[in-house]
Amino acid sequence: MVITRMKKIIVPTILFNFKLFITFTFLYFPVVKTKPKSSIFKKIKKFIFILLIANLTFIILTKWINTPITTVMISSLIKGNGLQRDYISYDEMGRNCKLAVICSEDQLFPDHNGFDFDAIKKAIKYNNDPKHKKTRGASTISQQTAKNVFLWNGRDWFRKGLEVYHTFMIELIWGKKRILETYLNVAEMGKGIFGIQAAAQFYFHKNANELTRSEAAWIASVLPNPVMYQVGKPSSLIVRRHNWIVSQMNHLDDDPETMKLINDK
């Protein structure tokens, strides 16, 4: 029932964005002549159409070009947390950090289409239980990437709807390899530290492709809240997460789909 309910939210959201694009395309380029509309209405149509085209163009361009800065990075600067970032290519990232973040954040990443409905079901059940004070998320790597690149932090339904649309689009246009590469370049991995290369340099004074399994797991362990959790002074929770990630890396190491994605050139 929960999965069906989530599909009823996600599918209409995607269809709504598609219909919106088609609607304003025909409004902007009418097939038959109509009576003159007010100049304000024409400006609104033009603005929305340009917005949709600009958004689609940006999604297509970022398949090959790294986004210069994200709203999350801007927010970090505004809050005084600084900005350390160093974009690198997929090949330069190395094997261990890719495996670590998949094990930590989204073990079904190579298989799903952007959404993990089983995880969503469990999260809804957990969050509806009054005994649990903390909220559990169910965002996939694809959803987190969409949020980091195109949107902002938040839990409101409007932002979630935009996240669904952008997740669908990057799964369709980018593909898994580019999504994972972008995630590892833009995800916050410490206070003001963005991307695996900056994190590797800050915590271990080495390049990302030189990280050991344990080191990659330490970085991945703070991803749920990189501002609160610390690699240098890990809490007991982070120690447990680190050990769990390392064990999951050992189990997932022989998964064909995961290895195919990680070793893709």
Coordinates of C-alpha atoms in Angstrom, one line a residue:
M1 CA 0.0 0.0 0.0
V2 CA 2.8 2.4 0.9
I3 CA 4.7 1.7 -2.3
T4 CA 1.5 2.2 -4.3
R5 CA 0.9 5.5 -2.5
M6 CA 4.4 6.7 -3.3
K7 CA 4.1 5.7 -6.9
K8 CA 0.9 7.7 -7.0
I9 CA 2.9 10.7 -5.9
I10 CA 6.0 10.2 -8.0
V11 CA 4.5 9.2 -11.3
P12 CA 2.0 12.1 -11.5
T13 CA 4.8 14.5 -10.6
I14 CA 6.9 13.3 -13.6
L15 CA 3.8 13.4 -15.8
F16 CA 2.9 16.9 -14.5
N17 CA 6.3 18.3 -15.4
F18 CA 6.1 16.7 -18.8
K19 CA 2.6 18.0 -19.5
L20 CA 3.7 21.4 -18.2
F21 CA 6.5 21.5 -20.7
I22 CA 4.2 20.4 -23.6
T23 CA 1.5 22.9 -22.6
F24 CA 3.7 25.9 -22.5
T25 CA 5.4 24.8 -25.8
F26 CA 2.1 25.0 -27.6
L27 CA 1.2 28.1 -25.8
Y28 CA 4.4 29.8 -26.9
F29 CA 4.2 28.5 -30.4
P30 CA 0.4 28.3 -31.1
V31 CA -0.7 26.2 -34.0
V32 CA -3.5 28.6 -35.0
K33 CA -3.9 32.3 -34.7
T34 CA -5.7 33.4 -31.6
K35 CA -6.9 36.7 -30.3
P36 CA -4.2 38.9 -28.8
K37 CA -3.5 38.2 -25.2
S38 CA -2.4 40.7 -22.6
S39 CA 1.2 41.6 -22.6
I40 CA 1.5 40.4 -19.0
F41 CA 0.2 36.9 -19.9
K42 CA 2.6 36.8 -22.9
K43 CA 5.5 37.7 -20.6
I44 CA 4.5 35.0 -18.1
K45 CA 4.3 32.4 -20.9
K46 CA 7.7 33.5 -22.3
F47 CA 9.3 33.4 -18.8
I48 CA 8.1 29.9 -18.0
F49 CA 9.0 28.6 -21.4
I50 CA 12.5 30.0 -21.1
L51 CA 12.8 28.6 -17.6
L52 CA 11.8 25.1 -18.7
I53 CA 14.2 25.2 -21.7
A54 CA 17.0 26.6 -19.5
N55 CA 16.5 23.8 -17.0
L56 CA 16.5 21.1 -19.6
T57 CA 19.6 22.6 -21.2
F58 CA 21.4 22.8 -17.9
I59 CA 20.6 19.1 -17.2
I60 CA 22.0 18.1 -20.6
L61 CA 25.1 20.2 -20.3
T62 CA 25.9 18.9 -16.8
K63 CA 26.1 15.4 -18.3
W64 CA 29.6 16.5 -19.5
I65 CA 30.4 19.7 -17.6
N66 CA 30.7 20.0 -13.8
T67 CA 28.5 22.6 -12.3
P68 CA 30.6 25.6 -11.1
I69 CA 28.9 25.8 -7.7
T70 CA 25.8 24.5 -6.0
T71 CA 23.3 26.0 -3.6
V72 CA 24.6 23.7 -0.8
M73 CA 28.1 25.1 -1.4
I74 CA 26.8 28.7 -1.4
S75 CA 25.0 27.9 1.8
S76 CA 28.2 26.6 3.4
L77 CA 29.9 29.9 2.5
I78 CA 27.1 32.0 3.9
K79 CA 27.2 30.0 7.2
G80 CA 30.9 30.6 7.5
N81 CA 31.9 27.0 7.0
G82 CA 34.0 27.8 4.0
L83 CA 34.4 25.8 0.7
Q84 CA 37.0 23.3 -0.1
R85 CA 36.5 21.5 -3.4
D86 CA 38.5 19.8 -6.1
Y87 CA 36.6 18.2 -9.0
I88 CA 38.3 15.1 -10.5
S89 CA 37.3 12.6 -13.2
Y90 CA 35.7 9.2 -12.6
D91 CA 38.9 7.4 -13.3
E92 CA 40.9 9.5 -10.8
M93 CA 38.5 8.6 -8.0
G94 CA 39.7 5.1 -7.5
R95 CA 37.8 2.0 -6.6
N96 CA 37.5 2.1 -2.9
C97 CA 35.7 5.4 -2.5
K98 CA 33.1 4.4 -5.1
L99 CA 32.4 1.1 -3.4
A100 CA 32.3 2.8 0.1
V101 CA 29.6 5.4 -0.8
I102 CA 27.5 2.8 -2.6
C103 CA 27.7 0.5 0.5
S104 CA 27.0 3.4 2.8
E105 CA 24.2 5.3 0.9
D106 CA 22.6 3.1 -1.7
Q107 CA 23.5 -0.6 -2.2
L108 CA 20.9 -1.0 -5.0
F109 CA 22.2 2.0 -6.9
P110 CA 23.3 0.0 -10.0
D111 CA 19.9 -1.7 -10.2
H112 CA 17.1 0.8 -9.5
N113 CA 15.8 3.6 -11.8
G114 CA 16.4 6.3 -9.3
F115 CA 14.1 5.4 -6.5
D116 CA 14.2 2.6 -3.9
F117 CA 10.6 1.9 -3.1
D118 CA 11.4 -0.7 -0.4
A119 CA 13.5 1.8 1.4
I120 CA 10.8 4.4 1.1
K121 CA 8.3 2.0 2.6
K122 CA 10.5 1.2 5.5
A123 CA 11.2 4.9 6.1
I124 CA 7.5 5.8 6.1
K125 CA 6.8 3.0 8.6
Y126 CA 9.7 4.1 10.8
N127 CA 8.8 7.8 10.7
N128 CA 5.1 7.1 11.5
D129 CA 6.1 5.3 14.7
P130 CA 5.8 7.9 17.5
K131 CA 8.6 6.1 19.4
H132 CA 11.2 7.3 16.9
K133 CA 12.1 10.9 17.4
K134 CA 14.6 11.1 14.5
T135 CA 13.5 11.1 10.9
R136 CA 14.8 8.4 8.7
G137 CA 15.5 9.2 5.0
A138 CA 15.3 6.9 1.9
S139 CA 17.0 9.0 -0.7
T140 CA 19.1 7.2 -3.3
I141 CA 22.4 8.4 -4.6
S142 CA 20.5 9.6 -7.7
Q143 CA 18.1 11.7 -5.5
Q144 CA 20.9 13.1 -3.4
T145 CA 22.8 14.1 -6.6
A146 CA 19.7 15.8 -8.1
K147 CA 19.2 17.7 -4.8
N148 CA 22.9 18.8 -4.6
V149 CA 23.2 19.9 -8.2
F150 CA 19.8 21.4 -9.0
L151 CA 18.0 22.2 -5.7
W152 CA 18.6 23.0 -2.1
N153 CA 18.4 21.3 1.3
G154 CA 14.9 20.9 2.7
R155 CA 12.0 18.5 3.4
D156 CA 9.0 20.4 2.0
W157 CA 6.8 18.6 -0.6
F158 CA 7.5 21.3 -3.3
R159 CA 11.2 20.6 -3.2
K160 CA 10.6 16.9 -3.0
G161 CA 8.5 17.1 -6.2
L162 CA 11.3 18.9 -8.0
E163 CA 13.7 16.3 -6.7
V164 CA 11.6 13.5 -8.2
Y165 CA 11.5 15.3 -11.6
H166 CA 15.3 16.0 -11.6
T167 CA 16.1 12.4 -10.4
F168 CA 14.0 11.0 -13.3
M169 CA 15.8 13.3 -15.8
I170 CA 19.4 12.6 -14.7
E171 CA 18.7 8.8 -14.7
L172 CA 17.4 9.2 -18.3
I173 CA 20.0 11.6 -19.6
W174 CA 23.1 11.1 -17.5
G175 CA 23.3 7.4 -16.6
K176 CA 24.7 5.7 -13.5
K177 CA 28.4 6.4 -14.1
R178 CA 27.9 10.2 -14.5
I179 CA 25.5 10.3 -11.5
L180 CA 28.1 8.5 -9.2
E181 CA 30.9 10.7 -10.5
T182 CA 28.9 13.9 -9.9
Y183 CA 27.8 12.7 -6.4
L184 CA 31.4 12.0 -5.4
N185 CA 32.4 15.5 -6.6
V186 CA 29.7 17.6 -5.1
A187 CA 28.6 15.8 -1.9
E188 CA 29.5 17.5 1.4
M189 CA 31.9 15.2 3.2
G190 CA 32.8 17.4 6.2
K191 CA 32.1 21.0 7.3
G192 CA 32.7 23.0 4.1
I193 CA 34.5 20.0 2.4
F194 CA 32.9 19.0 -0.9
G195 CA 33.9 16.0 -3.0
I196 CA 36.0 13.0 -2.4
Q197 CA 39.3 14.5 -3.5
A198 CA 39.0 17.4 -1.1
A199 CA 38.0 15.0 1.6
A200 CA 40.9 12.7 0.9
Q201 CA 43.4 15.6 1.0
F202 CA 41.9 17.1 4.2
Y203 CA 41.6 13.9 6.2
F204 CA 44.4 11.7 5.0
H205 CA 46.7 14.0 2.9
K206 CA 46.5 11.8 -0.2
N207 CA 44.6 11.6 -3.5
A208 CA 41.2 9.9 -3.7
N209 CA 42.5 7.0 -5.7
E210 CA 45.0 6.2 -3.0
L211 CA 42.5 5.8 -0.2
T212 CA 42.4 2.4 1.5
R213 CA 39.1 0.6 2.2
S214 CA 39.1 1.7 5.8
E215 CA 39.9 5.4 4.9
A216 CA 37.2 5.5 2.2
A217 CA 34.7 4.0 4.7
W218 CA 35.6 6.7 7.3
I219 CA 34.7 9.4 4.8
A220 CA 31.5 7.6 3.8
S221 CA 30.5 7.1 7.4
V222 CA 29.8 10.8 7.9
L223 CA 27.7 11.3 4.8
P224 CA 24.3 11.3 6.7
N225 CA 25.4 14.5 8.4
P226 CA 28.8 15.7 7.4
V227 CA 28.5 19.0 9.4
M228 CA 27.8 17.2 12.7
Y229 CA 29.8 14.0 12.4
Q230 CA 33.6 14.1 12.2
V231 CA 36.2 11.7 10.7
G232 CA 39.0 13.0 12.9
K233 CA 37.0 12.6 16.2
P234 CA 34.5 9.9 15.4
S235 CA 31.7 9.2 17.9
S236 CA 30.7 5.7 18.8
L237 CA 28.0 5.9 16.2
I238 CA 30.4 6.8 13.4
V239 CA 32.8 4.0 14.5
R240 CA 29.9 1.5 14.2
R241 CA 29.0 2.9 10.8
H242 CA 32.6 2.7 9.6
N243 CA 32.9 -1.0 10.7
W244 CA 29.5 -1.8 9.1
I245 CA 30.5 -0.1 5.8
V246 CA 33.8 -2.0 5.7
S247 CA 31.9 -5.3 6.2
Q248 CA 29.5 -4.4 3.4
M249 CA 32.3 -3.5 1.1
N250 CA 33.6 -7.0 1.6
H251 CA 30.2 -8.5 0.8
L252 CA 29.5 -6.3 -2.2
D253 CA 32.9 -6.7 -3.7
D254 CA 31.8 -9.7 -5.8
D255 CA 28.5 -8.2 -7.0
P256 CA 28.7 -8.2 -10.8
E257 CA 26.6 -5.1 -11.4
T258 CA 28.4 -3.1 -8.8
M259 CA 31.8 -4.1 -10.0
K260 CA 30.8 -3.3 -13.6
L261 CA 29.8 0.2 -12.6
I262 CA 32.9 0.8 -10.4
N263 CA 35.4 -0.5 -13.0
D264 CA 33.7 1.3 -15.9
K265 CA 36.2 3.4 -17.9

